[in-house]
Amino acid sequence: MTRAMVTTPQAEAQVYLHGAHVTHFQPRGEQPVLFMSARSRFEPGKPIRGGIPIVFPWFGKLASDPAAPMHGVARLAEWRIQSATQAGDGSVTLVLGLDTDKGTHPGWPHACELRYHVGIGSALDIALEVRNCSQQAITFEEALHTYLAVSDVRQVSIAGLAGTEYLDKTDSMSRRTQGAESIRITGETDRVYLDTKTTCVLDDPSGGRRLLVDKRGSNVTVVWNPWIAKAHAMPDFGDDEWAQMLCLETCNAADNAVTLQPGHHHEIQATIRSEPRSGE
Ligand code: BG6
């Protein structure tokens, strides 16, 4: 499969045309920020496991058609490179494009234009722009489904979601409220945090760093770890890999789906970076 391998003075990264999928981001002198499964498939029609899948235009299963691909069509499509530019500081921005029109999938009978900006500097800056090229309003869900690499998911904590409401996908979408304390992962976790706009900070003491996901144009944050049984059931995921990853996803979904009028556009953005823990 065709990929761009980018090296800048600040970092290196890899981006596949398949799904416009960022599979690697590593600031110079540091460990990779993104988790990639050693069991990932790289095949037409299959999503890549790890990195940053683009979820669009529906999140999870499509309610009206359970046979439709999970998480939409964008991560399965072949995108094209529109431009590659280098800024004065040496950072590189790739822009990838995809047009969807009537016939892309029965679950998405709308014409729209997707543009994805991937900025590779000391941070990874990603932005998905959706333009409605059809004659009527469209409603969609989307996610920059970021798999973060962690030393041991049982040791990390996540700040930034205290006091918010979430849908618990491991418990029939029941609505719950997050407590005041940082989130710890102690079992299968699959939560859709609603009306959440703030930066999330994943603290990884054994990794000696914090990973920060700062976002704009996004009202939902999904926290996902499959834990043991689900990891075993996934054909493209190693049995023990659940301990090495945590998904912190920048989304618009469920109550916070996006409606766009004809001719209008919407952008969802995330900046992902690492910083050393103080004193380390
Ligand atoms: C998360 C969902 O975003 O993605 C989970 O909330 C899902 O329910 C996970 O299991 C992985 O999905 P997939 O299709 O990449 O296996």
Short mmCIF file of C-alpha atoms in Angstrom, two decimals, residues 35-276:
data_model
loop_
_atom_site.label_atom_id
_atom_site.label_comp_id
_atom_site.label_asym_id
_atom_site.label_seq_id
_atom_site.Cartn_x
_atom_site.Cartn_y
_atom_site.Cartn_z
CA PHE A 35 0.16 2.62 18.98
CA MET A 36 0.12 0.31 15.95
CA SER A 37 -0.92 -3.33 16.20
CA ALA A 38 1.65 -5.84 14.98
CA ARG A 39 -1.36 -7.83 13.70
CA SER A 40 -2.88 -5.03 11.64
CA ARG A 41 -4.07 -5.88 8.17
CA PHE A 42 -2.98 -3.68 5.28
CA GLU A 43 -5.58 -4.79 2.75
CA PRO A 44 -8.12 -3.05 0.54
CA GLY A 45 -11.54 -3.19 2.19
CA LYS A 46 -10.11 -3.64 5.71
CA PRO A 47 -9.28 -0.92 8.23
CA ILE A 48 -5.75 -0.49 9.57
CA ARG A 49 -5.57 -1.31 13.31
CA GLY A 50 -3.83 1.43 15.31
CA GLY A 51 -2.59 4.90 14.45
CA ILE A 52 -5.48 7.25 13.61
CA PRO A 53 -8.39 5.79 11.63
CA ILE A 54 -10.75 8.46 10.27
CA VAL A 55 -14.33 7.62 11.24
CA PHE A 56 -16.93 9.13 8.88
CA PRO A 57 -19.91 9.46 8.22
CA TRP A 58 -21.21 7.23 11.02
CA PHE A 59 -19.65 6.20 14.31
CA GLY A 60 -19.87 2.52 15.31
CA LYS A 61 -22.60 0.52 13.59
CA LEU A 62 -24.99 2.17 11.15
CA ALA A 63 -28.38 1.88 12.86
CA SER A 64 -30.32 1.53 9.59
CA ASP A 65 -28.01 -1.18 8.18
CA PRO A 66 -26.11 -3.44 10.59
CA ALA A 67 -24.21 -4.95 7.64
CA ALA A 68 -22.70 -1.57 6.69
CA PRO A 69 -19.02 -1.16 7.58
CA MET A 70 -18.37 -0.28 11.23
CA HIS A 71 -17.25 3.37 11.65
CA GLY A 72 -18.20 4.42 8.10
CA VAL A 73 -16.51 4.41 4.73
CA ALA A 74 -13.65 6.95 5.00
CA ARG A 75 -11.16 4.60 6.66
CA LEU A 76 -11.67 2.03 3.88
CA ALA A 77 -11.35 4.45 0.95
CA GLU A 78 -8.26 5.30 -1.11
CA TRP A 79 -7.56 9.01 -0.62
CA ARG A 80 -5.35 11.15 -2.84
CA ILE A 81 -2.57 13.52 -1.90
CA GLN A 82 -3.52 17.09 -2.75
CA SER A 83 -0.42 18.88 -1.51
CA ALA A 84 2.74 18.60 0.56
CA THR A 85 4.31 21.78 1.90
CA GLN A 86 7.18 22.61 4.19
CA ALA A 87 7.14 25.62 6.54
CA GLY A 88 10.13 27.75 7.47
CA ASP A 89 10.77 25.69 10.63
CA GLY A 90 10.93 22.50 8.53
CA SER A 91 7.55 21.11 9.65
CA VAL A 92 5.57 19.43 6.85
CA THR A 93 1.86 19.52 6.11
CA LEU A 94 0.22 16.92 3.87
CA VAL A 95 -3.29 17.49 2.57
CA LEU A 96 -5.30 14.45 1.43
CA GLY A 97 -8.67 14.55 -0.29
CA LEU A 98 -11.67 12.29 -0.84
CA ASP A 99 -14.97 12.94 -2.59
CA THR A 100 -18.02 10.97 -1.60
CA ASP A 101 -21.05 11.07 -3.80
CA LYS A 102 -24.29 9.27 -4.34
CA GLY A 103 -23.39 5.62 -4.72
CA THR A 104 -20.38 5.56 -2.35
CA HIS A 105 -22.48 3.45 -0.01
CA PRO A 106 -26.25 2.98 0.33
CA GLY A 107 -25.92 4.32 3.90
CA TRP A 108 -24.45 7.58 2.61
CA PRO A 109 -26.36 8.83 -0.46
CA HIS A 110 -24.86 12.34 -0.28
CA ALA A 111 -22.20 14.29 -2.15
CA CYS A 112 -19.54 15.81 0.04
CA GLU A 113 -15.87 16.67 -0.09
CA LEU A 114 -13.41 15.62 2.60
CA ARG A 115 -10.03 17.22 3.09
CA TYR A 116 -7.57 16.02 5.75
CA HIS A 117 -4.62 18.11 6.89
CA VAL A 118 -1.74 16.33 8.62
CA GLY A 119 0.87 18.67 10.11
CA ILE A 120 4.10 17.02 11.26
CA GLY A 121 6.14 19.19 13.62
CA SER A 122 6.96 18.84 17.30
CA ALA A 123 3.21 18.09 17.64
CA LEU A 124 0.94 16.21 15.25
CA ASP A 125 -1.80 18.54 13.98
CA ILE A 126 -4.71 16.85 12.24
CA ALA A 127 -7.84 18.44 10.83
CA LEU A 128 -10.72 16.89 8.88
CA GLU A 129 -12.79 19.29 6.83
CA VAL A 130 -16.18 18.20 5.47
CA ARG A 131 -17.94 20.26 2.79
CA ASN A 132 -21.57 19.58 1.91
CA CYS A 133 -21.78 19.57 -1.91
CA SER A 134 -25.35 18.26 -2.03
CA GLN A 135 -28.62 20.15 -2.31
CA GLN A 136 -29.91 19.26 1.13
CA ALA A 137 -28.73 19.36 4.74
CA ILE A 138 -26.61 16.35 5.78
CA THR A 139 -26.05 14.90 9.25
CA PHE A 140 -22.96 12.87 10.02
CA GLU A 141 -20.75 11.53 12.80
CA GLU A 142 -16.96 11.60 12.71
CA ALA A 143 -13.88 10.74 14.76
CA LEU A 144 -10.13 11.10 14.67
CA HIS A 145 -9.83 7.72 16.37
CA THR A 146 -6.43 8.14 18.01
CA TYR A 147 -4.66 5.05 19.40
CA LEU A 148 -2.12 6.35 21.95
CA ALA A 149 0.87 4.20 22.88
CA VAL A 150 1.21 3.65 26.64
CA SER A 151 3.66 1.65 28.75
CA ASP A 152 0.86 -0.17 30.62
CA VAL A 153 -2.75 0.95 30.41
CA ARG A 154 -3.35 -0.20 34.01
CA GLN A 155 -0.90 2.44 35.21
CA VAL A 156 -2.17 5.50 33.33
CA SER A 157 -4.77 8.11 34.26
CA ILE A 158 -6.75 10.55 32.13
CA ALA A 159 -7.64 14.08 33.19
CA GLY A 160 -10.01 16.46 31.42
CA LEU A 161 -13.38 14.69 31.60
CA ALA A 162 -14.32 15.13 35.28
CA GLY A 163 -18.00 15.73 35.96
CA THR A 164 -19.13 15.08 32.36
CA GLU A 165 -21.92 12.81 31.15
CA TYR A 166 -21.12 9.71 29.11
CA LEU A 167 -22.79 6.80 27.35
CA ASP A 168 -21.37 3.49 28.50
CA LYS A 169 -21.18 1.19 25.46
CA THR A 170 -20.21 -1.75 27.69
CA ASP A 171 -23.54 -1.38 29.51
CA SER A 172 -26.20 -0.95 26.78
CA MET A 173 -25.40 2.75 26.29
CA SER A 174 -26.51 3.65 29.82
CA ARG A 175 -25.97 7.31 30.75
CA ARG A 176 -23.56 7.97 33.59
CA THR A 177 -21.69 10.87 35.11
CA GLN A 178 -17.93 10.82 35.46
CA GLY A 179 -16.66 11.53 38.99
CA ALA A 180 -14.24 14.29 39.93
CA GLU A 181 -11.19 12.03 39.95
CA SER A 182 -8.96 11.18 36.95
CA ILE A 183 -10.07 8.13 34.95
CA ARG A 184 -8.27 4.81 35.55
CA ILE A 185 -8.64 1.83 33.23
CA THR A 186 -9.51 -1.32 35.16
CA GLY A 187 -11.48 -3.36 32.60
CA GLU A 188 -13.07 -3.09 29.17
CA THR A 189 -13.78 0.62 28.66
CA ASP A 190 -15.91 2.06 25.86
CA ARG A 191 -17.37 5.44 26.76
CA VAL A 192 -18.80 8.27 24.69
CA TYR A 193 -18.31 11.49 26.70
CA LEU A 194 -20.86 14.08 25.55
CA ASP A 195 -20.41 17.86 25.37
CA THR A 196 -16.69 17.61 26.05
CA LYS A 197 -14.45 20.18 24.41
CA THR A 198 -11.45 20.41 26.70
CA THR A 199 -7.93 19.06 26.35
CA CYS A 200 -7.40 15.54 27.71
CA VAL A 201 -4.13 14.67 29.40
CA LEU A 202 -3.04 11.07 29.61
CA ASP A 203 -0.47 10.66 32.37
CA ASP A 204 1.86 7.69 31.85
CA PRO A 205 4.19 7.53 34.88
CA SER A 206 6.10 4.40 33.78
CA GLY A 207 6.50 5.87 30.30
CA GLY A 208 7.85 9.07 31.91
CA ARG A 209 5.59 11.28 29.84
CA ARG A 210 2.19 12.84 29.37
CA LEU A 211 0.28 12.70 26.09
CA LEU A 212 -2.00 15.65 25.42
CA VAL A 213 -4.92 15.72 23.00
CA ASP A 214 -6.11 19.25 22.42
CA LYS A 215 -9.12 19.68 20.12
CA ARG A 216 -11.35 22.13 18.27
CA GLY A 217 -14.67 21.62 16.49
CA SER A 218 -15.31 18.48 18.54
CA ASN A 219 -17.96 18.00 21.23
CA VAL A 220 -17.43 14.33 22.04
CA THR A 221 -14.50 12.37 23.44
CA VAL A 222 -14.43 8.58 23.27
CA VAL A 223 -12.24 6.54 25.62
CA TRP A 224 -11.74 2.96 24.50
CA ASN A 225 -9.70 -0.03 25.61
CA PRO A 226 -10.85 -3.54 24.61
CA TRP A 227 -9.23 -5.29 27.61
CA ILE A 228 -8.59 -9.05 27.55
CA ALA A 229 -11.62 -10.89 26.14
CA LYS A 230 -12.33 -8.43 23.34
CA ALA A 231 -8.63 -8.32 22.38
CA HIS A 232 -8.72 -12.12 21.97
CA ALA A 233 -11.81 -11.84 19.79
CA MET A 234 -10.31 -9.27 17.40
CA PRO A 235 -8.55 -11.00 14.47
CA ASP A 236 -6.29 -8.03 13.72
CA PHE A 237 -5.11 -7.33 17.25
CA GLY A 238 -2.56 -9.20 19.40
CA ASP A 239 -3.89 -10.98 22.49
CA ASP A 240 -1.68 -8.91 24.82
CA GLU A 241 -1.69 -5.62 22.95
CA TRP A 242 -4.59 -4.16 24.97
CA ALA A 243 -2.09 -3.19 27.70
CA GLN A 244 -0.04 -1.07 25.30
CA MET A 245 -2.76 1.26 23.99
CA LEU A 246 -5.56 3.59 24.90
CA CYS A 247 -7.84 5.29 22.40
CA LEU A 248 -8.65 8.92 23.17
CA GLU A 249 -10.85 9.88 20.27
CA THR A 250 -11.72 13.37 19.07
CA CYS A 251 -15.31 13.00 17.85
CA ASN A 252 -18.72 14.34 16.99
CA ALA A 253 -21.23 11.54 17.51
CA ALA A 254 -24.51 10.49 19.14
CA ASP A 255 -26.23 13.58 20.66
CA ASN A 256 -23.43 15.67 19.14
CA ALA A 257 -23.65 14.58 15.48
CA VAL A 258 -23.04 17.43 12.97
CA THR A 259 -25.70 18.85 10.63
CA LEU A 260 -24.40 20.86 7.67
CA GLN A 261 -26.45 23.01 5.33
CA PRO A 262 -25.77 22.82 1.53
CA GLY A 263 -22.52 24.59 0.61
CA HIS A 264 -21.36 24.81 4.23
CA HIS A 265 -18.29 23.17 5.74
CA HIS A 266 -17.20 21.90 9.14
CA GLU A 267 -13.76 21.19 10.58
CA ILE A 268 -12.71 18.92 13.44
CA GLN A 269 -9.13 19.28 14.65
CA ALA A 270 -6.78 17.69 17.13
CA THR A 271 -3.26 18.47 18.24
CA ILE A 272 -1.45 15.53 19.78
CA ARG A 273 1.82 15.99 21.61
CA SER A 274 3.92 14.52 24.37
CA GLU A 275 5.68 16.24 27.23
CA PRO A 276 8.02 14.83 29.86
#
